[in-house]
mmCIF file of C-alpha atoms in Angstrom:
data_model
loop_
_atom_site.group_PDB
_atom_site.id
_atom_site.type_symbol
_atom_site.label_atom_id
_atom_site.label_comp_id
_atom_site.label_asym_id
_atom_site.label_seq_id
_atom_site.Cartn_x
_atom_site.Cartn_y
_atom_site.Cartn_z
ATOM 1 C CA LYS W 1 0.042 0.077 0.032
ATOM 2 C CA LEU W 2 1.318 3.352 -1.049
ATOM 3 C CA VAL W 3 -0.116 6.401 0.933
ATOM 4 C CA ILE W 4 0.860 9.812 -0.551
ATOM 5 C CA CYS W 5 0.286 12.997 1.433
ATOM 6 C CA GLY W 6 0.034 15.625 -1.157
ATOM 7 C CA GLY W 7 -1.401 15.928 -4.721
ATOM 8 C CA GLY W 8 1.018 18.247 -6.406
ATOM 9 C CA HIS W 9 3.351 18.105 -9.327
ATOM 10 C CA ILE W 10 5.559 15.504 -7.672
ATOM 11 C CA SER W 11 2.641 13.149 -6.576
ATOM 12 C CA ILE W 12 1.282 12.562 -10.108
ATOM 13 C CA PRO W 13 4.394 10.536 -11.317
ATOM 14 C CA ILE W 14 4.501 8.966 -7.986
ATOM 15 C CA ILE W 15 0.996 7.653 -8.285
ATOM 16 C CA GLN W 16 1.596 6.531 -11.917
ATOM 17 C CA ILE W 17 4.793 4.542 -11.024
ATOM 18 C CA GLY W 18 3.203 3.300 -8.018
ATOM 19 C CA LYS W 19 0.346 1.911 -10.196
ATOM 20 C CA MET W 20 2.860 0.358 -12.557
ATOM 21 C CA LEU W 21 4.465 -1.496 -9.617
ATOM 22 C CA ASP W 22 1.103 -2.979 -8.524
ATOM 23 C CA PHE W 23 0.873 -0.772 -5.314
ATOM 24 C CA HIS W 24 -2.604 0.210 -4.035
ATOM 25 C CA VAL W 25 -2.291 3.912 -4.065
ATOM 26 C CA CYS W 26 -4.069 6.365 -1.700
ATOM 27 C CA VAL W 27 -3.640 10.029 -1.991
ATOM 28 C CA LEU W 28 -4.561 12.621 0.678
ATOM 29 C CA GLU W 29 -4.956 16.255 -0.594
ATOM 30 C CA ASP W 30 -6.876 19.157 0.886
ATOM 31 C CA ARG W 31 -7.343 21.121 -2.409
ATOM 32 C CA VAL W 32 -10.182 19.801 -4.644
ATOM 33 C CA SER W 33 -8.478 20.604 -7.930
ATOM 34 C CA PHE W 34 -5.208 18.622 -6.857
ATOM 35 C CA ALA W 35 -7.336 15.815 -5.572
ATOM 36 C CA ASP W 36 -9.107 15.626 -8.806
ATOM 37 C CA ASN W 37 -5.683 15.520 -10.608
ATOM 38 C CA ALA W 38 -4.698 12.620 -8.378
ATOM 39 C CA LYS W 39 -7.907 10.721 -9.461
ATOM 40 C CA ARG W 40 -7.204 11.375 -13.068
ATOM 41 C CA ALA W 41 -3.533 9.986 -12.498
ATOM 42 C CA GLY W 42 -4.866 6.740 -11.433
ATOM 43 C CA ALA W 43 -4.927 6.738 -7.619
ATOM 44 C CA ASP W 44 -7.071 3.965 -6.273
ATOM 45 C CA LYS W 45 -8.289 6.222 -3.476
ATOM 46 C CA VAL W 46 -8.201 9.890 -2.982
ATOM 47 C CA ILE W 47 -9.176 11.538 0.375
ATOM 48 C CA CYS W 48 -9.921 15.238 -0.059
ATOM 49 C CA ASP W 49 -9.689 16.670 3.486
ATOM 50 C CA VAL W 50 -7.404 18.418 5.874
ATOM 51 C CA PHE W 51 -4.483 16.076 6.275
ATOM 52 C CA SER W 52 -4.935 15.513 9.930
ATOM 53 C CA GLU W 53 -8.481 14.316 9.364
ATOM 54 C CA GLY W 54 -7.512 12.397 6.304
ATOM 55 C CA LEU W 55 -4.867 10.377 8.102
ATOM 56 C CA GLU W 56 -7.343 9.296 10.716
ATOM 57 C CA GLN W 57 -8.788 7.193 7.928
ATOM 58 C CA ILE W 58 -5.737 5.363 7.177
ATOM 59 C CA LYS W 59 -4.722 2.648 9.619
ATOM 60 C CA GLY W 60 -1.208 1.715 8.484
ATOM 61 C CA ASP W 61 0.507 -1.682 8.830
ATOM 62 C CA LYS W 62 3.801 -3.438 8.022
ATOM 63 C CA ASP W 63 2.880 -3.108 4.091
ATOM 64 C CA THR W 64 2.086 0.545 4.180
ATOM 65 C CA PHE W 65 4.591 3.001 2.621
ATOM 66 C CA PHE W 66 3.972 6.572 3.520
ATOM 67 C CA VAL W 67 5.311 9.370 1.142
ATOM 68 C CA ILE W 68 5.096 12.982 2.397
ATOM 69 C CA VAL W 69 5.090 15.502 -0.564
ATOM 70 C CA THR W 70 2.920 18.265 0.670
ATOM 71 C CA ARG W 71 3.138 21.898 -0.374
ATOM 72 C CA GLY W 72 4.732 23.152 2.711
ATOM 73 C CA HIS W 73 6.541 22.641 6.003
ATOM 74 C CA ARG W 74 3.600 22.946 8.306
ATOM 75 C CA TYR W 75 1.668 20.251 6.267
ATOM 76 C CA ASP W 76 4.691 18.000 6.303
ATOM 77 C CA LEU W 77 5.014 18.390 10.067
ATOM 78 C CA ASP W 78 1.364 17.741 10.665
ATOM 79 C CA CYS W 79 1.386 14.564 8.583
ATOM 80 C CA LEU W 80 4.673 13.139 9.996
ATOM 81 C CA GLU W 81 3.509 13.861 13.529
ATOM 82 C CA ARG W 82 0.525 11.552 12.794
ATOM 83 C CA ILE W 83 2.112 9.022 10.581
ATOM 84 C CA ILE W 84 4.935 8.466 12.957
ATOM 85 C CA GLN W 85 2.530 6.902 15.390
ATOM 86 C CA LYS W 86 1.233 4.325 12.754
ATOM 87 C CA GLU W 87 2.654 1.000 11.959
ATOM 88 C CA ASN W 88 4.590 1.168 8.568
ATOM 89 C CA ALA W 89 7.009 -0.274 6.203
ATOM 90 C CA TYR W 90 8.518 3.053 5.332
ATOM 91 C CA ILE W 91 7.937 6.854 5.934
ATOM 92 C CA GLY W 92 9.678 9.327 3.407
ATOM 93 C CA MET W 93 9.552 13.122 3.481
ATOM 94 C CA ILE W 94 10.541 15.650 0.920
ATOM 95 C CA GLY W 95 12.557 18.702 1.818
ATOM 96 C CA SER W 96 16.045 20.102 2.305
ATOM 97 C CA ARG W 97 18.155 18.802 5.061
ATOM 98 C CA LEU W 98 17.360 22.082 7.003
ATOM 99 C CA LYS W 99 13.731 21.758 6.752
ATOM 100 C CA VAL W 100 13.933 18.010 7.763
ATOM 101 C CA LYS W 101 16.206 19.048 10.672
ATOM 102 C CA LYS W 102 13.670 21.427 11.817
ATOM 103 C CA THR W 103 10.719 19.272 11.373
ATOM 104 C CA LYS W 104 12.352 16.590 13.633
ATOM 105 C CA GLU W 105 13.492 19.051 16.277
ATOM 106 C CA ALA W 106 9.688 20.327 16.391
ATOM 107 C CA LEU W 107 8.470 16.786 16.848
ATOM 108 C CA ILE W 108 11.032 15.953 19.500
ATOM 109 C CA GLU W 109 9.737 19.105 21.363
ATOM 110 C CA LYS W 110 6.316 17.567 21.079
ATOM 111 C CA GLY W 111 7.541 14.312 22.752
ATOM 112 C CA VAL W 112 8.142 12.098 19.622
ATOM 113 C CA LEU W 113 11.081 9.745 20.312
ATOM 114 C CA PRO W 114 14.157 10.490 18.375
ATOM 115 C CA GLU W 115 14.668 6.689 17.648
ATOM 116 C CA LYS W 116 11.286 6.856 15.763
ATOM 117 C CA LEU W 117 12.476 9.924 13.722
ATOM 118 C CA ASP W 118 15.789 8.195 12.916
ATOM 119 C CA LYS W 119 13.698 5.678 10.810
ATOM 120 C CA VAL W 120 12.123 8.372 8.603
ATOM 121 C CA PHE W 121 13.797 8.580 4.946
ATOM 122 C CA ALA W 122 14.382 12.435 4.679
ATOM 123 C CA PRO W 123 15.315 13.827 2.424
ATOM 124 C CA ILE W 124 13.252 11.395 0.472
ATOM 125 C CA GLY W 125 14.510 9.233 -2.290
ATOM 126 C CA LEU W 126 17.798 7.619 -3.568
ATOM 127 C CA LYS W 127 20.422 10.135 -4.476
ATOM 128 C CA ILE W 128 20.446 10.093 -8.316
ATOM 129 C CA SER W 129 20.655 14.015 -8.782
ATOM 130 C CA ALA W 130 17.077 14.077 -9.705
ATOM 131 C CA GLU W 131 15.646 17.398 -10.982
ATOM 132 C CA THR W 132 12.291 17.192 -12.551
ATOM 133 C CA PRO W 133 9.060 15.857 -10.978
ATOM 134 C CA SER W 134 9.272 12.646 -12.829
ATOM 135 C CA GLU W 135 13.003 12.009 -11.940
ATOM 136 C CA ILE W 136 12.197 12.901 -8.260
ATOM 137 C CA ALA W 137 9.357 10.362 -8.385
ATOM 138 C CA VAL W 138 11.784 7.737 -9.927
ATOM 139 C CA ALA W 139 14.259 8.340 -6.955
ATOM 140 C CA ILE W 140 11.331 7.962 -4.303
ATOM 141 C CA MET W 141 10.061 4.782 -5.869
ATOM 142 C CA ALA W 142 13.475 3.413 -6.371
ATOM 143 C CA GLU W 143 14.136 3.824 -2.626
ATOM 144 C CA ILE W 144 10.671 2.359 -1.673
ATOM 145 C CA ILE W 145 11.443 -0.726 -3.908
ATOM 146 C CA GLN W 146 14.895 -1.099 -2.276
ATOM 147 C CA VAL W 147 13.171 -0.909 1.294
ATOM 148 C CA LYS W 148 10.409 -3.286 0.271
ATOM 149 C CA ASN W 149 12.650 -5.716 -1.181
ATOM 150 C CA THR W 150 14.884 -5.836 1.816
ATOM 151 C CA ILE W 151 12.018 -6.705 4.144
ATOM 152 C CA GLN W 152 11.918 -10.373 5.014
ATOM 153 C CA ARG W 153 8.459 -11.328 3.932
ATOM 154 C CA SER W 154 6.894 -14.647 4.915
ATOM 155 C CA GLU W 155 3.246 -14.108 4.413
ATOM 156 C CA GLY W 156 1.022 -12.276 1.749
ATOM 157 C CA PHE W 157 -0.300 -13.539 -1.365
ATOM 158 C CA THR W 158 0.117 -12.302 -5.054
ATOM 159 C CA LYS W 159 -2.985 -11.258 -7.207
ATOM 160 C CA GLU W 160 -2.400 -14.356 -9.286
ATOM 161 C CA ILE W 161 -2.531 -16.692 -6.225
ATOM 162 C CA LEU W 162 -5.608 -14.819 -4.866
ATOM 163 C CA SER W 163 -7.477 -14.842 -8.156
ATOM 164 C CA ALA W 164 -6.574 -18.611 -8.838
ATOM 165 C CA ALA W 165 -7.898 -19.517 -5.405
ATOM 166 C CA ALA W 166 -11.186 -17.517 -5.698
ATOM 167 C CA ASN W 167 -12.163 -18.613 -9.188
ATOM 168 C CA ASN W 168 -11.768 -22.252 -8.677
ATOM 169 C CA SER W 169 -15.205 -23.212 -9.987
ATOM 170 C CA GLU W 170 -14.343 -26.649 -10.741
ATOM 171 C CA ASN W 171 -13.343 -27.289 -7.107
ATOM 172 C CA ILE W 172 -9.908 -28.503 -8.173
ATOM 173 C CA GLY W 173 -7.733 -29.469 -5.205
ATOM 174 C CA MET W 174 -4.916 -26.975 -4.580
ATOM 175 C CA ALA W 175 -2.134 -26.838 -2.265
ATOM 176 C CA LEU W 176 -0.224 -23.793 -1.295
ATOM 177 C CA VAL W 177 3.543 -24.261 -1.334
ATOM 178 C CA THR W 178 5.809 -21.762 0.423
ATOM 179 C CA ILE W 179 9.780 -21.701 0.152
ATOM 180 C CA VAL W 180 10.981 -21.979 3.710
ATOM 181 C CA SER W 181 14.647 -21.911 3.076
ATOM 182 C CA LYS W 182 17.182 -22.198 0.194
ATOM 183 C CA LYS W 183 20.851 -22.978 -0.462
ATOM 184 C CA GLY W 184 22.926 -21.526 -3.051
ATOM 185 C CA SER W 185 21.606 -19.717 -5.973
ATOM 186 C CA ALA W 186 17.892 -19.798 -6.538
ATOM 187 C CA PRO W 187 15.355 -17.785 -8.609
ATOM 188 C CA ARG W 188 13.144 -17.284 -5.693
ATOM 189 C CA LYS W 189 13.786 -16.287 -2.037
ATOM 190 C CA ALA W 190 12.417 -17.666 1.260
ATOM 191 C CA GLY W 191 8.813 -16.814 1.708
ATOM 192 C CA THR W 192 7.798 -17.131 -2.016
ATOM 193 C CA LYS W 193 4.417 -18.767 -2.572
ATOM 194 C CA MET W 194 3.022 -20.875 -5.310
ATOM 195 C CA LEU W 195 -0.429 -22.419 -5.790
ATOM 196 C CA VAL W 196 -0.197 -26.104 -7.135
#
């Protein structure tokens, strides 16, 4: 799950790349015209509300990747303050090193533990000298892929497995196979599942 706070010019290519990578994309935006742009870009869900209220509707879990790319420091601060309390796989926030430092200091003053803030990817994205909104989106999504693929996963099902199991109209017997360990070179890692 990809949750994007902000529906501006950087969000649009993030939405598009997120959809290409099979993420369920949810966008929070408080301006109607920008929320409409997020819908047109292909977001699965768009919440048009004040960020603090919109984030109340997002539970968060170990498969939720949060991206904070709002239009200003105070909105980023508000989003991060709420997101940092949620379970997540990743939190990334856009901004200069100075802005990130000030945001973290403000949250520490409000009682947020520094250890939690140390896990925030800020400035967001891999360092690839990105300049345009599309390049910045690539850097952000590349970092998310890197984090996602380094998390050891032992559960979860692909769309193909869920579809095959749900559409078994002939009641064919099936077994779910899970790779629990591997030795040497192998095309799949532990945790990979296959329906037989």
